[in-house]
mmCIF file of C-alpha atoms in Angstrom:
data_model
loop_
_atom_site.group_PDB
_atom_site.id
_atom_site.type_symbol
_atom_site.label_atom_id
_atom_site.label_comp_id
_atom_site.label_asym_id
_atom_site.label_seq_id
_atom_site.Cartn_x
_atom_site.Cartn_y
_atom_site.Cartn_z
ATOM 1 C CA UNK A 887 0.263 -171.519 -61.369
ATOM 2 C CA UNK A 888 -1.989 -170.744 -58.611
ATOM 3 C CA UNK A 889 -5.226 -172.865 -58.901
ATOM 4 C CA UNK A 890 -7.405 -169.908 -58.053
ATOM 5 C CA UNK A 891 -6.362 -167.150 -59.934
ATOM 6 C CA UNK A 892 -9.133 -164.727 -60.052
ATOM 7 C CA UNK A 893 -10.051 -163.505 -63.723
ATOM 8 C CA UNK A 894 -12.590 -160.861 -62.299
ATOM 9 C CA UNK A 895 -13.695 -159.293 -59.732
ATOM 10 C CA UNK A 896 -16.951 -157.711 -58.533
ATOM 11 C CA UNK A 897 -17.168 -154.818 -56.303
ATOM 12 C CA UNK A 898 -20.194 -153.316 -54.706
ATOM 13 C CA UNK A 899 -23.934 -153.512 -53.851
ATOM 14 C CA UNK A 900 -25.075 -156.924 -55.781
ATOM 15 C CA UNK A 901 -28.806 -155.612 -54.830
ATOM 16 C CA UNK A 902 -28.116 -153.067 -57.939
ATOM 17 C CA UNK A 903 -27.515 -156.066 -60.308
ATOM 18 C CA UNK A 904 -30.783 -157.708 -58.887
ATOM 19 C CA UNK A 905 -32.563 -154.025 -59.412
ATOM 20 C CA UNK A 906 -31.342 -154.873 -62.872
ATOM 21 C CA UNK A 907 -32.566 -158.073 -63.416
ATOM 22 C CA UNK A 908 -36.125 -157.069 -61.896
ATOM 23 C CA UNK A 909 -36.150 -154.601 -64.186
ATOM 24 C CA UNK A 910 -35.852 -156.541 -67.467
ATOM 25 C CA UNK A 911 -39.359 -158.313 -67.202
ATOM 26 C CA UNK A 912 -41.429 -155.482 -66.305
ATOM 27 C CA UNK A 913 -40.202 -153.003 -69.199
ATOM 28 C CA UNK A 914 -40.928 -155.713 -71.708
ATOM 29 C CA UNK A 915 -43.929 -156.303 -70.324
ATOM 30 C CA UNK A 916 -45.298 -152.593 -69.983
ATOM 31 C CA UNK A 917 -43.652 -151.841 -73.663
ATOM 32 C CA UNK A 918 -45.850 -154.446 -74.713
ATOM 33 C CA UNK A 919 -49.172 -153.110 -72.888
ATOM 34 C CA UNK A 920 -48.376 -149.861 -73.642
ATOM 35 C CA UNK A 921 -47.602 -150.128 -77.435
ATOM 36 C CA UNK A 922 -50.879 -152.613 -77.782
ATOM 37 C CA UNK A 923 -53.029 -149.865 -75.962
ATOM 38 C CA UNK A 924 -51.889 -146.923 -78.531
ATOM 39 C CA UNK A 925 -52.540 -149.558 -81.883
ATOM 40 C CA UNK A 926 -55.715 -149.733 -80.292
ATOM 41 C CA UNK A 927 -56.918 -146.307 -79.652
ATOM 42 C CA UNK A 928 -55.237 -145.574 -82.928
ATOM 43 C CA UNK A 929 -58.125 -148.032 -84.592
ATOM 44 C CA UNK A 930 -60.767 -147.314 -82.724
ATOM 45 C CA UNK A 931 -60.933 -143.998 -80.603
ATOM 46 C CA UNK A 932 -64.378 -144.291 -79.172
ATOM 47 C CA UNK A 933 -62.963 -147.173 -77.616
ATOM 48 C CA UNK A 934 -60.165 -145.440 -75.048
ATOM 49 C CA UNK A 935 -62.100 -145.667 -72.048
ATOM 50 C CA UNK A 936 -62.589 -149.484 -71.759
ATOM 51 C CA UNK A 937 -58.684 -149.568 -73.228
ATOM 52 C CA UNK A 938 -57.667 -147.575 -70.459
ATOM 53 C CA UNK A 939 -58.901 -149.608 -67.674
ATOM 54 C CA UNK A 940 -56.872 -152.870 -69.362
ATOM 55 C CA UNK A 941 -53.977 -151.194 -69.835
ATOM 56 C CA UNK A 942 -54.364 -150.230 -66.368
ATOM 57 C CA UNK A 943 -54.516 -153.794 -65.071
ATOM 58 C CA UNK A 944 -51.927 -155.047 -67.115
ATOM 59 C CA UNK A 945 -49.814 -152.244 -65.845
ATOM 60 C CA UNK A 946 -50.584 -153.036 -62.536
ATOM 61 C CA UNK A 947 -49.719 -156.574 -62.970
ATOM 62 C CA UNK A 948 -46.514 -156.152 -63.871
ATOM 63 C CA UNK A 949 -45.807 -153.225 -62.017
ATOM 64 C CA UNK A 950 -46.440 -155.711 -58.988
ATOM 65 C CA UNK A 951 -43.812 -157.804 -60.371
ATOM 66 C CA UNK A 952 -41.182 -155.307 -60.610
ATOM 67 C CA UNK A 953 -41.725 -153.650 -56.979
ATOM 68 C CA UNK A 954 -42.005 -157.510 -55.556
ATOM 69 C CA UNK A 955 -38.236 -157.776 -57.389
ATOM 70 C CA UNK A 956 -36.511 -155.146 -56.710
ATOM 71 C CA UNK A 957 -37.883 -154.672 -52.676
ATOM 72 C CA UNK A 958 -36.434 -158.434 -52.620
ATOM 73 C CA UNK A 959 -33.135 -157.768 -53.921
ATOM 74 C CA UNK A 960 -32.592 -154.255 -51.524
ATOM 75 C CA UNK A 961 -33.992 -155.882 -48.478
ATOM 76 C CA UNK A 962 -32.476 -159.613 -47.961
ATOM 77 C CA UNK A 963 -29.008 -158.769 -49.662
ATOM 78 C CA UNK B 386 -84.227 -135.094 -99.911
ATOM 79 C CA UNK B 387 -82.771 -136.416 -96.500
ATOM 80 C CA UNK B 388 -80.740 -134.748 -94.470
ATOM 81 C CA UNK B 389 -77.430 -136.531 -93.678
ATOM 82 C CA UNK B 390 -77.442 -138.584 -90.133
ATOM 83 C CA UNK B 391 -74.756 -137.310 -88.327
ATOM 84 C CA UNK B 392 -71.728 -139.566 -87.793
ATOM 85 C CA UNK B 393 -69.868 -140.174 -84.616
ATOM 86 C CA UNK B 394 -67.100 -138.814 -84.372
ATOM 87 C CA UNK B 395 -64.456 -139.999 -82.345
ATOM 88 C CA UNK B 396 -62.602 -138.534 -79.470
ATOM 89 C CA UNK B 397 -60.113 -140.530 -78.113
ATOM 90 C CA UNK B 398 -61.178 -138.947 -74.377
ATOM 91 C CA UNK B 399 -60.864 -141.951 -71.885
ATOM 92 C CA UNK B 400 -62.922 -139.678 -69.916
ATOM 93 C CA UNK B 401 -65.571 -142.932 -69.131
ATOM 94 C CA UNK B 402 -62.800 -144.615 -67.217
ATOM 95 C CA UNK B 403 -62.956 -141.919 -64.390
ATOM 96 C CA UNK B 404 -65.414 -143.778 -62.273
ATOM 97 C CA UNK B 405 -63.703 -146.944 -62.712
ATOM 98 C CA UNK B 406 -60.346 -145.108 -61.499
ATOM 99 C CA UNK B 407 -62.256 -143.565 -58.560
ATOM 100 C CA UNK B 408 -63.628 -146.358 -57.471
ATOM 101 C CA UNK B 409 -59.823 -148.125 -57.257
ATOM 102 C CA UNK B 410 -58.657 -145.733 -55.531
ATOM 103 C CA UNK B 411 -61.086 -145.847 -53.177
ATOM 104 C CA UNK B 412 -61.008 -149.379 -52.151
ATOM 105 C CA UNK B 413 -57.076 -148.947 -52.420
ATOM 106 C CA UNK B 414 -57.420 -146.830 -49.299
ATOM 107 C CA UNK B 415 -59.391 -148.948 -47.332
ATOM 108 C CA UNK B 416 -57.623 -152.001 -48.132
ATOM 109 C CA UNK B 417 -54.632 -149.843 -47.132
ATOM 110 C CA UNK B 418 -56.657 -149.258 -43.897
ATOM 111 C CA UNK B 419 -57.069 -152.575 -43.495
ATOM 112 C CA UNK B 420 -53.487 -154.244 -44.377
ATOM 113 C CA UNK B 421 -51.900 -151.269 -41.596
ATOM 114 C CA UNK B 422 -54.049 -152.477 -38.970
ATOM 115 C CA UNK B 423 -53.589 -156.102 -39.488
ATOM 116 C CA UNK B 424 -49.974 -155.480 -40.443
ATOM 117 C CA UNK B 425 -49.219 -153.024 -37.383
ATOM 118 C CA UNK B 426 -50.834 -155.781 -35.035
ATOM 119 C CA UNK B 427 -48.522 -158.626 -36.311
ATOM 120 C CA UNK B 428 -45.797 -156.164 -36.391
ATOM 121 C CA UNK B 429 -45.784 -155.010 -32.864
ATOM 122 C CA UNK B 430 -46.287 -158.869 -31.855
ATOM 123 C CA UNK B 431 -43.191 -159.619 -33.546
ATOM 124 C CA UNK B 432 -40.943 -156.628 -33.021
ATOM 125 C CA UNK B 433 -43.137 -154.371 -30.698
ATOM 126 C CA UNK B 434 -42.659 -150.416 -32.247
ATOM 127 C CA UNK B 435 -39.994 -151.400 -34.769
ATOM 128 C CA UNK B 436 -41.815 -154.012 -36.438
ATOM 129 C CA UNK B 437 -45.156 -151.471 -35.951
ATOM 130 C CA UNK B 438 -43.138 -148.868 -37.577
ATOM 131 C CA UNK B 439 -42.311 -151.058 -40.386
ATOM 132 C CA UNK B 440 -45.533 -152.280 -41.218
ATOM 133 C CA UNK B 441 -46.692 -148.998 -41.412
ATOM 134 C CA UNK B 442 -44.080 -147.578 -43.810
ATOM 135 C CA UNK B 443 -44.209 -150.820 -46.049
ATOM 136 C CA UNK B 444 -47.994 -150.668 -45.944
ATOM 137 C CA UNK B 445 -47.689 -146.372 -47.222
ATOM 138 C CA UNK B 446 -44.944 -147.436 -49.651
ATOM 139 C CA UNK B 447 -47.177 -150.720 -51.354
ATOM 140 C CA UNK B 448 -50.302 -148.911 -51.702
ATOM 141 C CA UNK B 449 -48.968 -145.169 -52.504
ATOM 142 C CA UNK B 450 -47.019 -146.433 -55.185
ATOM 143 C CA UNK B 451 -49.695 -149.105 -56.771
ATOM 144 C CA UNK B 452 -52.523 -146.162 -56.697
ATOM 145 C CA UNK B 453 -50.114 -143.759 -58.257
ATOM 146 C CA UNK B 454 -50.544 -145.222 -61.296
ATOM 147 C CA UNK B 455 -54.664 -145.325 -61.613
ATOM 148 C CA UNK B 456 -54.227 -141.310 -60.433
ATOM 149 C CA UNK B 457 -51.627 -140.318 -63.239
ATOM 150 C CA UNK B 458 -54.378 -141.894 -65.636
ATOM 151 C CA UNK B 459 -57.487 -139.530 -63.865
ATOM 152 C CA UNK B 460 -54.837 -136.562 -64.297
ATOM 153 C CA UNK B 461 -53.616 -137.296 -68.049
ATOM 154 C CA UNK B 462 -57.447 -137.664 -68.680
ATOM 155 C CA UNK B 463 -57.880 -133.606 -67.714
ATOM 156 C CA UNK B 464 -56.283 -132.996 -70.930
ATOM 157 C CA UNK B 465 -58.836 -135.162 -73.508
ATOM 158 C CA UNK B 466 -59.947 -132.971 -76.093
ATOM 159 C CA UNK B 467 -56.910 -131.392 -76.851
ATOM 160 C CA UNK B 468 -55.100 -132.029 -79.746
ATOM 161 C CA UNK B 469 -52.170 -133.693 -78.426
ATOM 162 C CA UNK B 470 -54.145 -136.175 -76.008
ATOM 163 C CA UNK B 471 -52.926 -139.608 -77.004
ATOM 164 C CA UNK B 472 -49.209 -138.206 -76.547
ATOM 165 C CA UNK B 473 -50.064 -136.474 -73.414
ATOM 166 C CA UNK B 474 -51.519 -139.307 -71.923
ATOM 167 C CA UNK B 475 -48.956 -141.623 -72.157
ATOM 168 C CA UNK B 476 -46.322 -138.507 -71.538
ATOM 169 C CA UNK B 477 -47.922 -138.261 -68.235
ATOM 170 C CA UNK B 478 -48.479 -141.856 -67.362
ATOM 171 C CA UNK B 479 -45.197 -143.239 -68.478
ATOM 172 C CA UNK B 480 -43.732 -140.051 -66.669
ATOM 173 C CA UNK B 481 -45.132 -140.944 -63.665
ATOM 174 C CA UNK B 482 -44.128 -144.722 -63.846
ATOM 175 C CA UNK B 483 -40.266 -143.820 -63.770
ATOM 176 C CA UNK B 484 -40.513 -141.246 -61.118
ATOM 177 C CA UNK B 485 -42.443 -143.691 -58.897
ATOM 178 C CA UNK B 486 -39.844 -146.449 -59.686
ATOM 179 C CA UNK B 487 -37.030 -143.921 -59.196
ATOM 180 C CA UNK B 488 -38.505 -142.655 -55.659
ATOM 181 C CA UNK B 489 -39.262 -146.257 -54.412
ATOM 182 C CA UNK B 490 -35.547 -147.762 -55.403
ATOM 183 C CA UNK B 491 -34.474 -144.452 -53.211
ATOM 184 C CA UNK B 492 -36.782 -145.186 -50.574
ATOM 185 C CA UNK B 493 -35.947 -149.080 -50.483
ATOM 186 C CA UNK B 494 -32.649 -148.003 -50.541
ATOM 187 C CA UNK B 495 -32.246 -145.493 -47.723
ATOM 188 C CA UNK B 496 -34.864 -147.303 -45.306
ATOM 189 C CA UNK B 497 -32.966 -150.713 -45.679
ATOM 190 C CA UNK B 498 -30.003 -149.526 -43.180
ATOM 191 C CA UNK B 499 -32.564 -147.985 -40.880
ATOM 192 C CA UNK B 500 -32.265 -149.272 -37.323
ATOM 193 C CA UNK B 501 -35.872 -148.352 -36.366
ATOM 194 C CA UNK B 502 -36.677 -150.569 -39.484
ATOM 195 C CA UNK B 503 -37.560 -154.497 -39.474
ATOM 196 C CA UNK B 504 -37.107 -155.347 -43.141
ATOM 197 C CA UNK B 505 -38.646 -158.524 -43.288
ATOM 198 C CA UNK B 506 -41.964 -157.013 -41.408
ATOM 199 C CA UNK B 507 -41.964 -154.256 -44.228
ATOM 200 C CA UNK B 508 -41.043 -156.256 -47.322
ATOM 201 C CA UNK B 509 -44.117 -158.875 -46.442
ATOM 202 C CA UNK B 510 -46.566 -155.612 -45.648
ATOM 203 C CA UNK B 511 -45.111 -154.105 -48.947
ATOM 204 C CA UNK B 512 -46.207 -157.720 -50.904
ATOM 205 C CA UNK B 513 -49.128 -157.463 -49.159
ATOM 206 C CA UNK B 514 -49.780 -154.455 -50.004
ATOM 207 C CA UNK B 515 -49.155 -155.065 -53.817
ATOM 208 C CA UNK B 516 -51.139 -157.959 -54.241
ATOM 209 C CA UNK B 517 -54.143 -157.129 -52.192
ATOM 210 C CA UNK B 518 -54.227 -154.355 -54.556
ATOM 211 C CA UNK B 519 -54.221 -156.342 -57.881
ATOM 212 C CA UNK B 520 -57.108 -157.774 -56.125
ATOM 213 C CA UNK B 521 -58.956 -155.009 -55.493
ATOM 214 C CA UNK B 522 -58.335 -154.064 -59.350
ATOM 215 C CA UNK B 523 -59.815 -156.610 -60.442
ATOM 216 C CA UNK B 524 -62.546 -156.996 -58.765
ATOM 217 C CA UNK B 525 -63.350 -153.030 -59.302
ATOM 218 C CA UNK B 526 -62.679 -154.007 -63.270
ATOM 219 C CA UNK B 527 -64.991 -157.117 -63.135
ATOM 220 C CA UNK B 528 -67.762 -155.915 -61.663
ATOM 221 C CA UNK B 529 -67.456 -152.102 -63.516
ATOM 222 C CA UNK B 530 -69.826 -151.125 -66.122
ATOM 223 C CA UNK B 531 -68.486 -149.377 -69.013
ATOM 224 C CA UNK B 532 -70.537 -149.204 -72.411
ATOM 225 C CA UNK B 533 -68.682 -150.106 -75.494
ATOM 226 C CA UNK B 534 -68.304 -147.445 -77.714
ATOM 227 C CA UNK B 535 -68.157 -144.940 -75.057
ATOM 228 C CA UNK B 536 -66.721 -142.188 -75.653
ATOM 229 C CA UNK B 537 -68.002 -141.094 -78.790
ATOM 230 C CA UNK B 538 -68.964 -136.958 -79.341
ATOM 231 C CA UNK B 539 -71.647 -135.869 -82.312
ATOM 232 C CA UNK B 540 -70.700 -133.210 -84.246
ATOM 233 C CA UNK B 541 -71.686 -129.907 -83.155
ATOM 234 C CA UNK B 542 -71.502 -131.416 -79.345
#
């Protein structure tokens, strides 16, 4: 038997599997900001304005992550 | 016989953040200003009008996409008051997350092949880009004022 058989084989743009890896991080995160935000305007509603602006930087931290990832992938493969 | 003191009632408005957002985007644009100068300088050193080109285009992608998301916030907050704010607001601002995602995977996509394009002048203008403008977020955030309780409406307001 041929010592390198090949089981499976990958066709295509590999950037689009590193688009989906940069994506996993990023959704979690931003679920997590997101859902956090709503419990807290849901407790205290007086509060959304200051809530706003931190869900704002904690989107925009790991928004940063996910456009760093994904321009990475698309522009050295 | 006392009259009742009226109780705040809340509104879940948001609509104190607006300054904070304004003031983001403002200093977004300069430091967008700023980053394409710089950016176009080291660009045309290195690649003369390609690399200019691409510095210019990664600098409009970075800081387009990164202020997109403090405007969808001012916009959703045009609808506070109504009854369906919370689920408006996050409606709007998740909405415009995706998009922005789906237009700059296009973008990345379609410019990457371009032959007036230097990638690796445009992907370190786009970093650039992204992380002077987490720094200029919080900064703005540190040094904003914003009352606690602040968006609070008395009845009959």
């Amino acid at each position: 038997m041929d010592a390198t058989t090949v089981l499976a084989e990958i066709n295509g743009n590999i950037a689009t599997v590193g688009y989906g890896l940069a994506a996993i991080g990023p959704a979690i995160g931003v679920g997590i900001v997101v859902g956090k935000t709503i419990e807290g305007v849901a407790r205290q509603p007086e509060l959304a304005g200051r809530l706003q602006v931190l869900m704002y930087i904690g989107i925009a931290f790991t928004e940063a992550l996910a456009f760093i990832g994904i321009a990475t992938y698309f522009i050295f493969v | 016989m006392s009259t009742p003191t009226p109780r705040a009632t809340p509104a879940a408005s948001g609509s104190s953040a607006r300054p904070v957002f304004m003031r983001i985007l403002k200093w977004g644009g300069l430091l967008a200003l700023a980053i394409a100068v710089i950016g176009g300088v080291v660009g045309f050193l290195v690649d003369a009008e390609r690399g200019l080109v691409s510095a210019l285009v990664g600098t409009a992608m970075a800081i387009l996409f990164t202020g997109l998301t403090a405007a969808s916030i001012l916009v959703a907050n045009r609808f506070s008051g109504t009854d369906f704010f919370t689920a408006i607001f996050f409606a709007v601002v998740m909405g415009a997350w995706i998009v922005k995602f789906a237009i700059f995977l296009v973008l990345v996509f379609l410019l990457r092949d371009q032959p007036w394009i230097n990638p690796v002048v445009m992907f370190l203008c786009i970093i650039a880009g992204v992380l002077g403008s987490l720094i200029v977020d919080v900064v703005v955030v540190a040094t904003s004022r914003m009352s606690y309780a602040s968006d609070v409406t008395l009845p009959g307001e």
